[in-house]
Amino acid sequence: MRPAMPDEKLMGSIFVLGDAAAFPEGDEHISRDSTLPQTAQVAGQQGAYIARLLNRGYELNMTPPVLSDLALSADENNVFYDPLLTQWLQLRGIAEANPFVFLNLGILAYLGGGESLAQVQVGDVPVFSYWGSVAFVLWRSVYLVKQVATRNRVLVTFDWLKSAVFGRDMTRF
């Protein structure tokens, strides 16, 4: 998730997530010898991983990232100092950050006409595969759950109901 930089001082200042981070795995800091799929699922997990590293105060210009000196030093002007978090991380043995590991949760694809494909899995273990209207209900429920705000959930649901009752608006100006 860190691109190659022309200057060592810039290492850790730029992160690449999602489609742009289609780098081959296989070095000692990455879990498997393959390329990550270019999907929103990967980008979401990479974003959560980077957010954890930033919130915990890791030194990101190191490979692998380690707890920074700012997170370890008590100073009245140090906003990164959190003694409980630092002790918790050291007790768990993660003063050095664990590498990013992608957990594949499956694939959902909308086909149109009220039909979808669904392949649900955890890692490399397939749980189930469906297609048709059952997969469409699963696709819609996952889509609604992924909406962050309740307002958006209500608006999306209302739009779906409006489209089912009145059809799509096909007018042109």
N, CA, C and O atoms as a DFTB+ gen file, in Angstrom:
692 C
 N C O
     1  1       0.803      -1.186       0.000
     2  2       0.000       0.000       0.000
     3  2       0.851       1.257       0.000
     4  3       0.335       2.365      -0.144
     5  1       2.146       1.085       0.161
     6  2       3.045       2.233       0.054
     7  2       3.777       2.113      -1.276
     8  3       4.472       1.125      -1.511
     9  1       3.629       3.106      -2.148
    10  2       4.288       3.024      -3.448
    11  2       5.789       3.271      -3.321
    12  3       6.266       3.820      -2.327
    13  1       6.504       2.860      -4.334
    14  2       7.938       3.152      -4.378
    15  2       8.121       4.662      -4.488
    16  3       7.449       5.326      -5.277
    17  1       9.039       5.191      -3.686
    18  2       9.253       6.634      -3.652
    19  2      10.667       6.945      -4.133
    20  3      11.593       6.183      -3.857
    21  1      10.845       8.064      -4.854
    22  2      12.183       8.410      -5.334
    23  2      13.132       8.839      -4.219
    24  3      14.351       8.779      -4.379
    25  1      12.574       9.271      -3.093
    26  2      13.389       9.729      -1.978
    27  2      12.971       8.969      -0.723
    28  3      11.778       8.875      -0.436
    29  1      13.921       8.429       0.026
    30  2      13.629       7.652       1.231
    31  2      12.886       8.468       2.285
    32  3      12.124       7.905       3.071
    33  1      13.095       9.798       2.317
    34  2      12.431      10.643       3.310
    35  2      10.918      10.708       3.080
    36  3      10.166      11.015       4.005
    37  1      10.473      10.425       1.870
    38  2       9.051      10.471       1.551
    39  2       8.326       9.168       1.883
    40  3       7.096       9.127       1.841
    41  1       9.054       8.109       2.211
    42  2       8.460       6.811       2.487
    43  2       7.471       6.924       3.646
    44  3       7.806       7.459       4.703
    45  1       6.274       6.428       3.448
    46  2       5.251       6.490       4.485
    47  2       4.373       7.713       4.411
    48  3       3.410       7.815       5.171
    49  1       4.670       8.660       3.511
    50  2       3.853       9.865       3.425
    51  2       2.731       9.732       2.402
    52  3       1.820      10.558       2.373
    53  1       2.789       8.702       1.563
    54  2       1.767       8.484       0.540
    55  2       1.325       7.024       0.618
    56  3       2.152       6.116       0.702
    57  1       0.003       6.812       0.588
    58  2      -0.555       5.468       0.598
    59  2      -1.436       5.293      -0.625
    60  3      -2.084       6.240      -1.073
    61  1      -1.459       4.091      -1.162
    62  2      -2.251       3.775      -2.335
    63  2      -3.234       2.687      -1.933
    64  3      -2.834       1.643      -1.417
    65  1      -4.532       2.929      -2.170
    66  2      -5.566       1.978      -1.782
    67  2      -6.406       1.585      -2.979
    68  3      -6.499       2.333      -3.953
    69  1      -7.015       0.416      -2.909
    70  2      -7.989      -0.015      -3.909
    71  2      -7.368      -0.374      -5.237
    72  3      -6.346      -1.058      -5.293
    73  1      -7.997       0.098      -6.324
    74  2      -7.567      -0.261      -7.680
    75  2      -6.122       0.116      -7.949
    76  3      -5.409      -0.619      -8.631
    77  1      -5.684       1.241      -7.428
    78  2      -4.322       1.698      -7.680
    79  2      -3.296       0.867      -6.921
    80  3      -2.106       0.936      -7.229
    81  1      -3.728       0.086      -5.941
    82  2      -2.810      -0.707      -5.131
    83  2      -2.752      -2.154      -5.606
    84  3      -2.575      -3.059      -4.791
    85  1      -2.893      -2.383      -6.877
    86  2      -2.833      -3.747      -7.415
    87  2      -1.379      -4.157      -7.554
    88  3      -0.855      -4.299      -8.659
    89  1      -0.742      -4.344      -6.415
    90  2       0.654      -4.731      -6.401
    91  2       0.730      -6.221      -6.128
    92  3      -0.141      -6.763      -5.447
    93  1       1.740      -6.889      -6.638
    94  2       1.855      -8.321      -6.347
    95  2       2.276      -8.530      -4.904
    96  3       3.189      -7.876      -4.400
    97  1       1.595      -9.445      -4.261
    98  2       1.990      -9.807      -2.906
    99  2       3.194     -10.732      -2.995
   100  3       3.515     -11.214      -4.081
   101  1       3.855     -10.988      -1.894
   102  2       4.920     -11.960      -1.907
   103  2       6.157     -11.561      -1.143
   104  3       6.981     -12.427      -0.850
   105  1       6.339     -10.270      -0.795
   106  2       7.509      -9.959       0.017
   107  2       7.191     -10.306       1.471
   108  3       6.062     -10.691       1.776
   109  1       8.153     -10.178       2.357
   110  2       7.977     -10.644       3.733
   111  2       6.949      -9.854       4.524
   112  3       6.564     -10.288       5.609
   113  1       6.489      -8.710       4.026
   114  2       5.543      -7.893       4.761
   115  2       4.119      -8.057       4.251
   116  3       3.206      -7.399       4.750
   117  1       3.919      -8.921       3.271
   118  2       2.592      -9.123       2.695
   119  2       2.301     -10.618       2.726
   120  3       3.212     -11.434       2.583
   121  1       1.035     -10.980       2.911
   122  2       0.683     -12.327       3.305
   123  2       0.841     -13.415       2.253
   124  3       1.435     -14.445       2.572
   125  1       0.353     -13.267       1.022
   126  2       0.363     -14.369       0.066
   127  2       1.033     -13.989      -1.239
   128  3       1.294     -12.815      -1.502
   129  1       1.308     -14.991      -2.048
   130  2       1.971     -14.770      -3.328
   131  2       0.925     -14.678      -4.440
   132  3       0.792     -15.593      -5.252
   133  1       0.195     -13.586      -4.470
   134  2      -0.821     -13.351      -5.498
   135  2      -1.067     -11.853      -5.590
   136  3      -0.488     -11.072      -4.835
   137  1      -1.913     -11.463      -6.501
   138  2      -2.299     -10.061      -6.628
   139  2      -3.688      -9.901      -6.026
   140  3      -4.571     -10.725      -6.261
   141  1      -3.875      -8.858      -5.262
   142  2      -5.182      -8.618      -4.660
   143  2      -6.191      -8.219      -5.727
   144  3      -5.838      -7.520      -6.677
   145  1      -7.454      -8.656      -5.583
   146  2      -8.465      -8.236      -6.563
   147  2      -8.710      -6.733      -6.464
   148  3      -8.611      -6.151      -5.384
   149  1      -9.024      -6.123      -7.573
   150  2      -9.253      -4.678      -7.611
   151  2     -10.733      -4.402      -7.365
   152  3     -11.485      -4.077      -8.284
   153  1     -11.131      -4.539      -6.095
   154  2     -12.533      -4.368      -5.714
   155  2     -12.645      -3.398      -4.543
   156  3     -11.661      -3.076      -3.876
   157  1     -13.870      -2.945      -4.317
   158  2     -14.129      -2.050      -3.196
   159  2     -13.913      -2.762      -1.863
   160  3     -13.564      -2.123      -0.870
   161  1     -14.116      -4.066      -1.831
   162  2     -13.899      -4.834      -0.611
   163  2     -12.437      -4.737      -0.162
   164  3     -12.158      -4.570       1.026
   165  1     -11.514      -4.840      -1.112
   166  2     -10.087      -4.711      -0.798
   167  2      -9.780      -3.291      -0.339
   168  3      -9.078      -3.099       0.654
   169  1     -10.298      -2.300      -1.051
   170  2     -10.035      -0.903      -0.698
   171  2     -10.566      -0.582       0.696
   172  3      -9.912       0.134       1.454
   173  1     -11.741      -1.100       1.042
   174  2     -12.295      -0.871       2.369
   175  2     -11.437      -1.476       3.466
   176  3     -11.212      -0.846       4.500
   177  1     -10.959      -2.691       3.247
   178  2     -10.106      -3.333       4.247
   179  2      -8.750      -2.641       4.347
   180  3      -8.197      -2.512       5.439
   181  1      -8.213      -2.197       3.215
   182  2      -6.939      -1.462       3.244
   183  2      -7.103      -0.131       3.966
   184  3      -6.229       0.266       4.736
   185  1      -8.211       0.562       3.727
   186  2      -8.465       1.828       4.406
   187  2      -8.595       1.651       5.904
   188  3      -8.080       2.465       6.671
   189  1      -9.284       0.585       6.338
   190  2      -9.409       0.311       7.776
   191  2      -8.044      -0.020       8.380
   192  3      -7.761       0.367       9.514
   193  1      -7.204      -0.726       7.639
   194  2      -5.859      -1.073       8.118
   195  2      -5.012       0.187       8.298
   196  3      -4.360       0.352       9.330
   197  1      -5.017       1.070       7.307
   198  2      -4.239       2.311       7.403
   199  2      -4.780       3.188       8.538
   200  3      -4.001       3.803       9.267
   201  1      -6.110       3.249       8.692
   202  2      -6.693       4.040       9.782
   203  2      -6.240       3.505      11.141
   204  3      -5.936       4.287      12.042
   205  1      -6.194       2.178      11.296
   206  2      -5.700       1.602      12.558
   207  2      -4.259       2.005      12.811
   208  3      -3.901       2.377      13.928
   209  1      -3.424       1.932      11.769
   210  2      -2.017       2.311      11.946
   211  2      -1.889       3.780      12.344
   212  3      -1.100       4.113      13.228
   213  1      -2.652       4.654      11.706
   214  2      -2.594       6.081      12.029
   215  2      -3.120       6.358      13.432
   216  3      -2.514       7.128      14.178
   217  1      -4.239       5.740      13.799
   218  2      -4.833       5.980      15.121
   219  2      -3.956       5.451      16.250
   220  3      -3.959       6.004      17.350
   221  1      -3.219       4.403      15.990
   222  2      -2.370       3.810      17.033
   223  2      -1.002       4.466      17.119
   224  3      -0.229       4.158      18.026
   225  1      -0.691       5.357      16.200
   226  2       0.551       6.113      16.279
   227  2       1.773       5.368      15.780
   228  3       2.868       5.567      16.306
   229  1       1.615       4.517      14.782
   230  2       2.759       3.804      14.219
   231  2       3.617       4.730      13.375
   232  3       3.112       5.670      12.762
   233  1       4.907       4.464      13.346
   234  2       5.855       5.195      12.500
   235  2       5.761       4.571      11.109
   236  3       6.242       3.458      10.895
   237  1       5.144       5.279      10.166
   238  2       4.814       4.690       8.881
   239  2       5.941       4.748       7.861
   240  3       5.821       4.160       6.786
   241  1       7.031       5.441       8.169
   242  2       8.146       5.444       7.223
   243  2       9.110       4.296       7.487
   244  3      10.156       4.198       6.846
   245  1       8.758       3.426       8.434
   246  2       9.541       2.228       8.721
   247  2       8.863       1.029       8.055
   248  3       7.651       1.034       7.841
   249  1       9.641       0.020       7.735
   250  2       9.073      -1.206       7.190
   251  2       9.557      -2.368       8.021
   252  3      10.756      -2.646       8.024
   253  1       8.689      -3.057       8.723
   254  2       7.271      -2.799       8.956
   255  2       7.076      -1.641       9.933
   256  3       8.001      -1.295      10.669
   257  1       5.880      -1.033       9.952
   258  2       5.636       0.092      10.854
   259  2       5.778      -0.317      12.324
   260  3       5.328      -1.389      12.726
   261  1       6.405       0.546      13.112
   262  2       6.568       0.325      14.552
   263  2       5.990       1.526      15.295
   264  3       5.789       2.593      14.715
   265  1       5.725       1.335      16.589
   266  2       5.225       2.450      17.384
   267  2       6.227       3.585      17.359
   268  3       7.423       3.374      17.557
   269  1       5.739       4.780      17.118
   270  2       6.632       5.925      17.000
   271  2       7.100       6.388      18.373
   272  3       6.491       6.074      19.396
   273  1       8.181       7.131      18.371
   274  2       8.684       7.701      19.616
   275  2       7.684       8.690      20.205
   276  3       7.626       8.863      21.422
   277  1       6.893       9.344      19.345
   278  2       5.877      10.283      19.839
   279  2       4.810       9.552      20.652
   280  3       4.315      10.077      21.650
   281  1       4.454       8.328      20.219
   282  2       3.442       7.569      20.945
   283  2       3.979       7.078      22.278
   284  3       3.194       6.791      23.182
   285  1       5.296       6.972      22.426
   286  2       5.902       6.447      23.642
   287  2       6.328       7.523      24.635
   288  3       6.577       7.213      25.800
   289  1       6.417       8.791      24.199
   290  2       6.945       9.839      25.076
   291  2       5.829      10.708      25.642
   292  3       4.927      11.146      24.927
   293  1       5.919      10.942      26.941
   294  2       4.939      11.791      27.625
   295  2       5.396      13.240      27.525
   296  3       6.463      13.602      28.021
   297  1       4.590      14.049      26.890
   298  2       4.886      15.467      26.732
   299  2       3.540      16.188      26.721
   300  3       2.580      15.680      26.141
   301  1       3.451      17.336      27.336
   302  2       2.178      18.053      27.413
   303  2       1.677      18.506      26.046
   304  3       0.472      18.695      25.876
   305  1       2.569      18.686      25.057
   306  2       2.162      19.103      23.717
   307  2       2.003      17.935      22.750
   308  3       1.701      18.148      21.576
   309  1       2.199      16.711      23.219
   310  2       2.146      15.537      22.359
   311  2       0.715      15.013      22.296
   312  3       0.222      14.434      23.263
   313  1       0.053      15.212      21.168
   314  2      -1.316      14.743      21.004
   315  2      -1.379      13.249      20.720
   316  3      -2.451      12.650      20.819
   317  1      -0.250      12.633      20.367
   318  2      -0.216      11.210      20.046
   319  2      -0.004      10.330      21.278
   320  3      -0.152       9.110      21.200
   321  1       0.337      10.933      22.399
   322  2       0.653      10.149      23.588
   323  2      -0.616       9.627      24.244
   324  3      -1.457      10.399      24.704
   325  1      -0.741       8.313      24.281
   326  2      -1.849       7.644      24.949
   327  2      -1.256       6.447      25.682
   328  3      -1.060       5.390      25.082
   329  1      -0.970       6.602      26.978
   330  2      -0.255       5.539      27.685
   331  2      -1.017       4.222      27.732
   332  3      -0.404       3.158      27.655
   333  1      -2.340       4.270      27.858
   334  2      -3.114       3.025      27.904
   335  2      -3.061       2.287      26.577
   336  3      -2.877       1.070      26.545
   337  1      -3.220       3.019      25.484
   338  2      -3.145       2.393      24.170
   339  2      -1.760       1.822      23.912
   340  3      -1.631       0.713      23.393
   341  1      -0.735       2.564      24.269
   342  2       0.638       2.098      24.058
   343  2       0.918       0.841      24.872
   344  3       1.511      -0.106      24.355
   345  1       0.500       0.817      26.137
   346  2       0.697      -0.372      26.960
   347  2      -0.088      -1.557      26.413
   348  3       0.408      -2.683      26.394
   349  1      -1.317      -1.299      25.967
   350  2      -2.156      -2.357      25.409
   351  2      -1.506      -2.967      24.168
   352  3      -1.485      -4.187      24.011
   353  1      -0.974      -2.112      23.285
   354  2      -0.315      -2.612      22.076
   355  2       0.938      -3.399      22.421
   356  3       1.205      -4.422      21.791
   357  1       1.715      -2.952      23.406
   358  2       2.935      -3.646      23.785
   359  2       2.613      -4.972      24.477
   360  3       3.314      -5.960      24.259
   361  1       1.574      -5.011      25.302
   362  2       1.169      -6.257      25.951
   363  2       0.703      -7.293      24.935
   364  3       0.958      -8.486      25.094
   365  1       0.028      -6.836      23.903
   366  2      -0.428      -7.752      22.846
   367  2       0.698      -8.157      21.907
   368  3       0.510      -9.022      21.051
   369  1       1.861      -7.544      22.056
   370  2       3.001      -7.889      21.213
   371  2       2.925      -7.304      19.822
   372  3       3.489      -7.860      18.879
   373  1       2.232      -6.183      19.684
   374  2       2.120      -5.569      18.358
   375  2       2.706      -4.163      18.360
   376  3       2.129      -3.237      17.790
   377  1       3.857      -4.016      19.009
   378  2       4.585      -2.758      18.909
   379  2       5.092      -2.603      17.480
   380  3       5.350      -1.491      17.018
   381  1       5.228      -3.722      16.793
   382  2       5.511      -3.742      15.355
   383  2       4.221      -4.173      14.675
   384  3       3.655      -5.208      15.026
   385  1       3.752      -3.399      13.713
   386  2       2.449      -3.641      13.088
   387  2       2.425      -4.960      12.331
   388  3       3.395      -5.338      11.675
   389  1       1.302      -5.645      12.438
   390  2       1.095      -6.856      11.648
   391  2       0.923      -6.469      10.188
   392  3       0.432      -5.377       9.902
   393  1       1.312      -7.333       9.260
   394  2       1.126      -7.006       7.845
   395  2      -0.357      -7.020       7.462
   396  3      -1.179      -7.639       8.138
   397  1      -0.678      -6.339       6.384
   398  2      -2.048      -6.331       5.878
   399  2      -2.392      -7.722       5.343
   400  3      -1.631      -8.316       4.579
   401  1      -3.551      -8.225       5.759
   402  2      -4.052      -9.514       5.272
   403  2      -5.463      -9.283       4.767
   404  3      -6.325      -8.803       5.503
   405  1      -5.696      -9.624       3.509
   406  2      -7.021      -9.464       2.911
   407  2      -7.877     -10.681       3.243
   408  3      -7.454     -11.818       3.036
   409  1      -9.084     -10.440       3.759
   410  2     -10.038     -11.497       4.059
   411  2     -11.161     -11.418       3.028
   412  3     -11.984     -10.503       3.065
   413  1     -11.189     -12.377       2.116
   414  2     -12.194     -12.393       1.059
   415  2     -13.531     -12.824       1.646
   416  3     -13.646     -13.914       2.207
   417  1     -14.540     -11.967       1.515
   418  2     -15.871     -12.262       2.035
   419  2     -16.845     -12.674       0.940
   420  3     -18.016     -12.928       1.221
   421  1     -16.382     -12.744      -0.295
   422  2     -17.229     -13.197      -1.389
   423  2     -17.473     -12.127      -2.429
   424  3     -16.863     -11.058      -2.419
   425  1     -18.402     -12.457      -3.344
   426  2     -18.689     -11.583      -4.483
   427  2     -20.197     -11.452      -4.637
   428  3     -20.927     -12.440      -4.553
   429  1     -20.656     -10.231      -4.861
   430  2     -22.049      -9.970      -5.204
   431  2     -22.061      -9.196      -6.516
   432  3     -21.309      -8.237      -6.688
   433  1     -22.925      -9.620      -7.444
   434  2     -23.009      -8.929      -8.732
   435  2     -24.469      -8.795      -9.145
   436  3     -25.203      -9.782      -9.191
   437  1     -24.880      -7.571      -9.443
   438  2     -26.237      -7.310      -9.913
   439  2     -26.281      -7.553     -11.415
   440  3     -25.456      -7.020     -12.156
   441  1     -27.242      -8.359     -11.868
   442  2     -27.356      -8.698     -13.286
   443  2     -28.437      -7.914     -14.001
   444  3     -28.466      -7.886     -15.232
   445  1     -29.327      -7.276     -13.256
   446  2     -30.442      -6.556     -13.865
   447  2     -31.686      -7.418     -13.875
   448  3     -31.608      -8.642     -13.772
   449  1     -32.822      -6.781     -13.998
   450  2     -34.082      -7.517     -14.058
   451  2     -34.416      -8.258     -12.778
   452  3     -35.103      -9.279     -12.822
   453  1     -33.955      -7.779     -11.657
   454  2     -34.265      -8.427     -10.384
   455  2     -33.467      -9.691     -10.124
   456  3     -33.900     -10.548      -9.353
   457  1     -32.310      -9.822     -10.752
   458  2     -31.478     -11.010     -10.541
   459  2     -30.040     -10.607     -10.226
   460  3     -29.553      -9.568     -10.670
   461  1     -29.386     -11.451      -9.456
   462  2     -28.004     -11.213      -9.051
   463  2     -27.274     -12.532      -8.910
   464  3     -27.870     -13.608      -8.961
   465  1     -25.973     -12.421      -8.733
   466  2     -25.118     -13.553      -8.381
   467  2     -24.550     -13.289      -7.002
   468  3     -24.199     -12.153      -6.681
   469  1     -24.455     -14.331      -6.178
   470  2     -23.886     -14.181      -4.840
   471  2     -23.001     -15.377      -4.539
   472  3     -23.436     -16.524      -4.638
   473  1     -21.768     -15.105      -4.176
   474  2     -20.853     -16.133      -3.706
   475  2     -20.314     -15.636      -2.371
   476  3     -19.498     -14.715      -2.331
   477  1     -20.763     -16.236      -1.294
   478  2     -20.355     -15.819       0.046
   479  2     -19.298     -16.798       0.531
   480  3     -19.473     -18.015       0.465
   481  1     -18.202     -16.241       1.018
   482  2     -17.120     -17.067       1.540
   483  2     -16.415     -16.313       2.647
   484  3     -16.550     -15.096       2.773
   485  1     -15.658     -17.052       3.450
   486  2     -14.823     -16.460       4.488
   487  2     -13.417     -16.959       4.221
   488  3     -13.101     -18.128       4.442
   489  1     -12.571     -16.042       3.737
   490  2     -11.226     -16.442       3.323
   491  2     -11.314     -17.292       2.072
   492  3     -11.862     -16.862       1.057
   493  1     -10.774     -18.495       2.145
   494  2     -10.830     -19.412       1.007
   495  2     -11.917     -20.467       1.165
   496  3     -11.995     -21.388       0.352
   497  1     -12.755     -20.357       2.189
   498  2     -13.792     -21.348       2.461
   499  2     -15.132     -20.832       1.930
   500  3     -15.683     -19.881       2.483
   501  1     -15.667     -21.445       0.865
   502  2     -16.968     -21.009       0.355
   503  2     -18.087     -21.414       1.313
   504  3     -18.120     -22.541       1.807
   505  1     -19.004     -20.475       1.566
   506  2     -20.136     -20.742       2.453
   507  2     -21.345     -21.157       1.616
   508  3     -21.938     -22.207       1.864
   509  1     -21.713     -20.342       0.628
   510  2     -22.785     -20.709      -0.291
   511  2     -22.703     -19.865      -1.546
   512  3     -22.060     -18.815      -1.569
   513  1     -23.365     -20.339      -2.591
   514  2     -23.469     -19.616      -3.859
   515  2     -24.921     -19.662      -4.318
   516  3     -25.534     -20.729      -4.351
   517  1     -25.471     -18.502      -4.671
   518  2     -26.837     -18.406      -5.171
   519  2     -26.856     -17.531      -6.414
   520  3     -25.934     -16.752      -6.655
   521  1     -27.916     -17.669      -7.198
   522  2     -28.159     -16.764      -8.304
   523  2     -29.664     -16.577      -8.411
   524  3     -30.438     -17.384      -7.897
   525  1     -30.067     -15.516      -9.077
   526  2     -31.487     -15.246      -9.261
   527  2     -32.039     -14.296      -8.220
   528  3     -31.342     -13.406      -7.733
   529  1     -33.328     -14.505      -7.883
   530  2     -34.006     -13.562      -6.992
   531  2     -33.534     -13.679      -5.547
   532  3     -33.546     -12.684      -4.823
   533  1     -33.121     -14.867      -5.104
   534  2     -32.593     -15.019      -3.741
   535  2     -31.316     -14.197      -3.592
   536  3     -31.139     -13.489      -2.600
   537  1     -30.438     -14.292      -4.568
   538  2     -29.197     -13.516      -4.546
   539  2     -29.497     -12.019      -4.670
   540  3     -28.768     -11.194      -4.120
   541  1     -30.571     -11.665      -5.390
   542  2     -30.952     -10.263      -5.532
   543  2     -31.363      -9.673      -4.183
   544  3     -30.999      -8.540      -3.866
   545  1     -32.116     -10.431      -3.389
   546  2     -32.512      -9.974      -2.054
   547  2     -31.264      -9.812      -1.180
   548  3     -31.158      -8.840      -0.432
   549  1     -30.329     -10.744      -1.268
   550  2     -29.084     -10.633      -0.514
   551  2     -28.294      -9.408      -0.959
   552  3     -27.781      -8.665      -0.122
   553  1     -28.192      -9.187      -2.280
   554  2     -27.462      -8.027      -2.811
   555  2     -28.063      -6.728      -2.292
   556  3     -27.336      -5.830      -1.866
   557  1     -29.407      -6.625      -2.325
   558  2     -30.060      -5.401      -1.850
   559  2     -29.864      -5.203      -0.352
   560  3     -29.650      -4.078       0.099
   561  1     -29.935      -6.269       0.415
   562  2     -29.770      -6.111       1.864
   563  2     -28.343      -5.693       2.209
   564  3     -28.142      -4.856       3.089
   565  1     -27.357      -6.261       1.532
   566  2     -25.968      -5.855       1.771
   567  2     -25.768      -4.405       1.336
   568  3     -25.084      -3.644       2.020
   569  1     -26.355      -4.019       0.213
   570  2     -26.245      -2.638      -0.268
   571  2     -26.802      -1.662       0.767
   572  3     -26.201      -0.620       1.029
   573  1     -27.959      -2.004       1.357
   574  2     -28.550      -1.121       2.371
   575  2     -27.698      -1.062       3.633
   576  3     -27.524       0.009       4.214
   577  1     -27.170      -2.194       4.056
   578  2     -26.355      -2.220       5.282
   579  2     -25.079      -1.409       5.103
   580  3     -24.594      -0.809       6.062
   581  1     -24.528      -1.381       3.895
   582  2     -23.297      -0.643       3.638
   583  2     -23.503       0.867       3.594
   584  3     -22.530       1.621       3.616
   585  1     -24.757       1.319       3.532
   586  2     -25.023       2.753       3.597
   587  2     -24.715       3.225       5.006
   588  3     -25.188       2.630       5.974
   589  1     -23.935       4.276       5.135
   590  2     -23.481       4.721       6.447
   591  2     -24.594       5.426       7.217
   592  3     -24.816       5.134       8.392
   593  1     -25.283       6.339       6.571
   594  2     -26.292       7.148       7.254
   595  2     -27.675       6.519       7.117
   596  3     -28.012       5.955       6.076
   597  1     -28.464       6.622       8.170
   598  2     -29.839       6.127       8.139
   599  2     -30.641       6.874       7.081
   600  3     -31.515       6.296       6.435
   601  1     -30.346       8.142       6.909
   602  2     -31.024       8.949       5.884
   603  2     -30.827       8.328       4.508
   604  3     -31.780       8.222       3.736
   605  1     -29.605       7.917       4.192
   606  2     -29.326       7.301       2.894
   607  2     -30.053       5.973       2.747
   608  3     -30.532       5.645       1.661
   609  1     -30.139       5.209       3.824
   610  2     -30.863       3.939       3.767
   611  2     -32.330       4.167       3.434
   612  3     -32.912       3.452       2.618
   613  1     -32.916       5.166       4.070
   614  2     -34.323       5.476       3.815
   615  2     -34.500       5.972       2.378
   616  3     -35.429       5.545       1.693
   617  1     -33.630       6.858       1.915
   618  2     -33.748       7.385       0.547
   619  2     -33.575       6.289      -0.504
   620  3     -34.310       6.259      -1.491
   621  1     -32.613       5.391      -0.303
   622  2     -32.397       4.306      -1.263
   623  2     -33.600       3.372      -1.281
   624  3     -34.055       2.968      -2.351
   625  1     -34.117       3.028      -0.104
   626  2     -35.289       2.153      -0.031
   627  2     -36.489       2.801      -0.706
   628  3     -37.217       2.146      -1.453
   629  1     -36.695       4.092      -0.443
   630  2     -37.798       4.803      -1.079
   631  2     -37.629       4.834      -2.599
   632  3     -38.607       4.668      -3.329
   633  1     -36.425       5.040      -3.077
   634  2     -36.166       5.048      -4.518
   635  2     -36.470       3.685      -5.133
   636  3     -37.055       3.608      -6.213
   637  1     -36.082       2.623      -4.459
   638  2     -36.385       1.276      -4.966
   639  2     -37.891       1.031      -5.019
   640  3     -38.395       0.470      -5.992
   641  1     -38.609       1.449      -3.980
   642  2     -40.065       1.279      -3.978
   643  2     -40.721       2.116      -5.069
   644  3     -41.625       1.648      -5.761
   645  1     -40.264       3.351      -5.217
   646  2     -40.808       4.231      -6.254
   647  2     -40.582       3.632      -7.641
   648  3     -41.476       3.680      -8.487
   649  1     -39.407       3.074      -7.881
   650  2     -39.111       2.460      -9.177
   651  2     -39.956       1.211      -9.405
   652  3     -40.367       0.940     -10.533
   653  1     -40.216       0.450      -8.347
   654  2     -41.037      -0.755      -8.493
   655  2     -42.488      -0.408      -8.804
   656  3     -43.144      -1.102      -9.580
   657  1     -42.991       0.672      -8.196
   658  2     -44.397       1.039      -8.391
   659  2     -44.596       1.806      -9.693
   660  3     -45.504       1.489     -10.462
   661  1     -43.760       2.809      -9.950
   662  2     -43.975       3.695     -11.089
   663  2     -43.045       3.409     -12.276
   664  3     -43.261       3.962     -13.355
   665  1     -42.044       2.586     -12.116
   666  2     -41.088       2.321     -13.191
   667  2     -40.014       3.416     -13.236
   668  3     -40.045       4.384     -12.476
   669  1     -39.097       3.227     -14.127
   670  2     -38.008       4.193     -14.273
   671  2     -38.481       5.424     -15.042
   672  3     -39.331       5.319     -15.926
   673  1     -37.937       6.575     -14.710
   674  2     -38.246       7.815     -15.405
   675  2     -37.429       7.855     -16.689
   676  3     -36.201       7.928     -16.636
   677  1     -38.077       7.808     -17.812
   678  2     -37.386       7.751     -19.096
   679  2     -37.517       9.045     -19.906
   680  3     -37.253       9.053     -21.108
   681  1     -37.919      10.125     -19.259
   682  2     -38.095      11.384     -19.983
   683  2     -36.755      12.000     -20.335
   684  3     -35.755      11.806     -19.644
   685  1     -36.763      12.745     -21.422
   686  2     -35.549      13.463     -21.857
   687  2     -35.955      14.903     -22.130
   688  3     -37.084      15.191     -22.527
   689  1     -35.009      15.788     -21.908
   690  2     -35.261      17.205     -22.169
   691  2     -34.807      17.572     -23.537
   692  3     -34.936      18.728     -23.941
